[in-house]
């Protein structure tokens, strides 16, 4: 399995490697290399890792990266949106609606955010 962040980084999981180790290694490898200009922010990088894990069905790990993105940038609308979708997958509808509504409030021009509500 490969987790891609843009076109610059691919982290390959071999066999049954623990995702906690992947997360720690990704932070070590990725975040120091990001510069303020011309590259994704740390919040965007955390979001992209969360999104990749979410697509793989690894909800706990994805939620951790979404939360990290939101800790770094509380108004990160994509992280709010996808964390809301993930929370909905866990049958926590009230909390999901709160997160999805926050994403819409921050970026009302995203039709996908509206449709997730």
CSV table of C-alpha atoms in Angstrom, one decimal:
chain,number,residue,atom,x,y,z
A,1,UNK,CA,0.0,0.0,0.0
A,2,UNK,CA,1.3,3.5,-0.8
A,3,UNK,CA,0.2,6.7,0.8
A,4,UNK,CA,0.9,9.7,-1.5
A,5,UNK,CA,1.2,13.3,-0.5
A,6,UNK,CA,1.2,15.4,-3.6
A,7,UNK,CA,3.8,14.1,-6.0
A,8,UNK,CA,6.7,14.5,-3.6
A,9,UNK,CA,6.4,11.9,-1.0
A,10,UNK,CA,5.4,8.2,-1.0
A,11,UNK,CA,5.5,6.2,2.1
A,12,UNK,CA,5.3,2.5,1.5
A,13,UNK,CA,3.9,0.1,4.1
A,14,UNK,CA,5.6,-3.3,4.0
A,15,UNK,CA,3.5,-6.2,5.2
A,16,UNK,CA,1.7,-5.5,8.5
A,17,UNK,CA,3.7,-2.4,9.6
A,18,UNK,CA,2.0,-0.6,12.5
A,19,UNK,CA,0.3,2.6,11.5
A,20,UNK,CA,1.3,4.3,14.7
A,21,UNK,CA,4.9,3.8,13.5
A,22,UNK,CA,4.0,5.1,10.1
A,23,UNK,CA,2.4,8.2,11.6
A,24,UNK,CA,5.5,9.0,13.8
A,25,UNK,CA,7.8,8.3,10.9
A,26,UNK,CA,5.7,10.5,8.5
A,27,UNK,CA,5.8,13.4,10.9
A,28,UNK,CA,9.6,13.0,11.3
A,29,UNK,CA,10.2,12.8,7.6
A,30,UNK,CA,7.6,15.2,6.3
A,31,UNK,CA,7.2,18.1,8.6
A,32,UNK,CA,10.8,19.3,8.9
A,33,UNK,CA,11.1,19.3,5.1
A,34,UNK,CA,8.2,21.7,4.6
A,35,UNK,CA,9.1,25.3,3.9
A,36,UNK,CA,6.7,28.2,4.4
A,37,UNK,CA,6.7,29.2,0.7
A,38,UNK,CA,5.6,27.0,-2.2
A,39,UNK,CA,4.8,23.8,-0.2
A,40,UNK,CA,1.8,22.6,1.7
A,41,UNK,CA,1.4,23.8,5.3
A,42,UNK,CA,1.8,21.3,8.1
A,43,UNK,CA,-2.0,21.4,8.5
A,44,UNK,CA,-2.4,20.5,4.8
A,45,UNK,CA,0.1,17.8,5.1
A,46,UNK,CA,-1.6,16.3,8.2
A,47,UNK,CA,-4.9,16.5,6.4
A,48,UNK,CA,-3.6,14.7,3.3
A,49,UNK,CA,-2.2,11.9,5.4
A,50,UNK,CA,-5.5,11.6,7.2
A,51,UNK,CA,-7.4,11.6,3.9
A,52,UNK,CA,-5.2,8.8,2.5
A,53,UNK,CA,-5.8,6.7,5.6
A,54,UNK,CA,-9.5,7.5,5.6
A,55,UNK,CA,-9.7,6.2,2.0
A,56,UNK,CA,-8.0,3.0,3.2
A,57,UNK,CA,-10.6,2.6,5.9
A,58,UNK,CA,-8.2,3.2,8.7
A,59,UNK,CA,-10.5,5.5,10.6
A,60,UNK,CA,-8.7,5.8,14.0
A,61,UNK,CA,-5.5,6.9,12.3
A,62,UNK,CA,-7.2,9.2,9.9
A,63,UNK,CA,-9.1,10.9,12.8
A,64,UNK,CA,-5.8,11.5,14.5
A,65,UNK,CA,-4.4,13.3,11.4
A,66,UNK,CA,-7.5,15.3,10.9
A,67,UNK,CA,-7.4,16.3,14.5
A,68,UNK,CA,-3.7,17.3,14.1
A,69,UNK,CA,-4.6,19.4,11.0
A,70,UNK,CA,-7.3,21.2,13.1
A,71,UNK,CA,-4.9,21.7,16.0
A,72,UNK,CA,-2.5,23.4,13.6
A,73,UNK,CA,-5.3,25.3,11.7
A,74,UNK,CA,-8.6,25.4,13.5
A,75,UNK,CA,-10.4,26.7,10.4
A,76,UNK,CA,-9.2,24.0,8.1
A,77,UNK,CA,-12.5,23.4,6.3
A,78,UNK,CA,-11.5,20.2,4.5
A,79,UNK,CA,-10.3,18.6,7.8
A,80,UNK,CA,-13.6,19.6,9.4
A,81,UNK,CA,-15.6,18.2,6.5
A,82,UNK,CA,-13.8,14.8,6.4
A,83,UNK,CA,-13.6,14.4,10.1
A,84,UNK,CA,-17.4,15.1,10.1
A,85,UNK,CA,-17.8,12.3,7.5
A,86,UNK,CA,-15.6,10.0,9.5
A,87,UNK,CA,-17.6,10.7,12.7
A,88,UNK,CA,-20.8,10.0,10.8
A,89,UNK,CA,-19.4,6.6,9.8
A,90,UNK,CA,-19.0,5.9,13.5
A,91,UNK,CA,-22.8,6.7,14.0
A,92,UNK,CA,-22.2,9.9,15.9
A,93,UNK,CA,-24.6,12.0,13.9
A,94,UNK,CA,-24.9,15.0,16.2
A,95,UNK,CA,-21.2,15.6,16.3
A,96,UNK,CA,-20.9,14.9,12.6
A,97,UNK,CA,-23.4,17.6,11.8
A,98,UNK,CA,-21.5,20.1,14.0
A,99,UNK,CA,-18.3,19.4,12.2
A,100,UNK,CA,-19.9,19.5,8.7
A,101,UNK,CA,-21.8,22.7,9.5
A,102,UNK,CA,-18.5,24.3,10.6
A,103,UNK,CA,-16.9,23.3,7.3
A,104,UNK,CA,-19.8,24.9,5.4
A,105,UNK,CA,-19.7,28.0,7.5
A,106,UNK,CA,-16.0,28.5,6.8
A,107,UNK,CA,-16.1,27.7,3.1
A,108,UNK,CA,-19.8,27.9,1.8
A,109,UNK,CA,-18.6,27.8,-1.8
A,110,UNK,CA,-17.8,24.1,-1.6
A,111,UNK,CA,-20.8,22.1,-2.9
A,112,UNK,CA,-19.3,18.9,-1.5
A,113,UNK,CA,-19.5,20.3,2.0
A,114,UNK,CA,-23.2,21.1,1.5
A,115,UNK,CA,-24.0,17.7,0.1
A,116,UNK,CA,-22.4,16.0,3.1
A,117,UNK,CA,-24.8,17.6,5.4
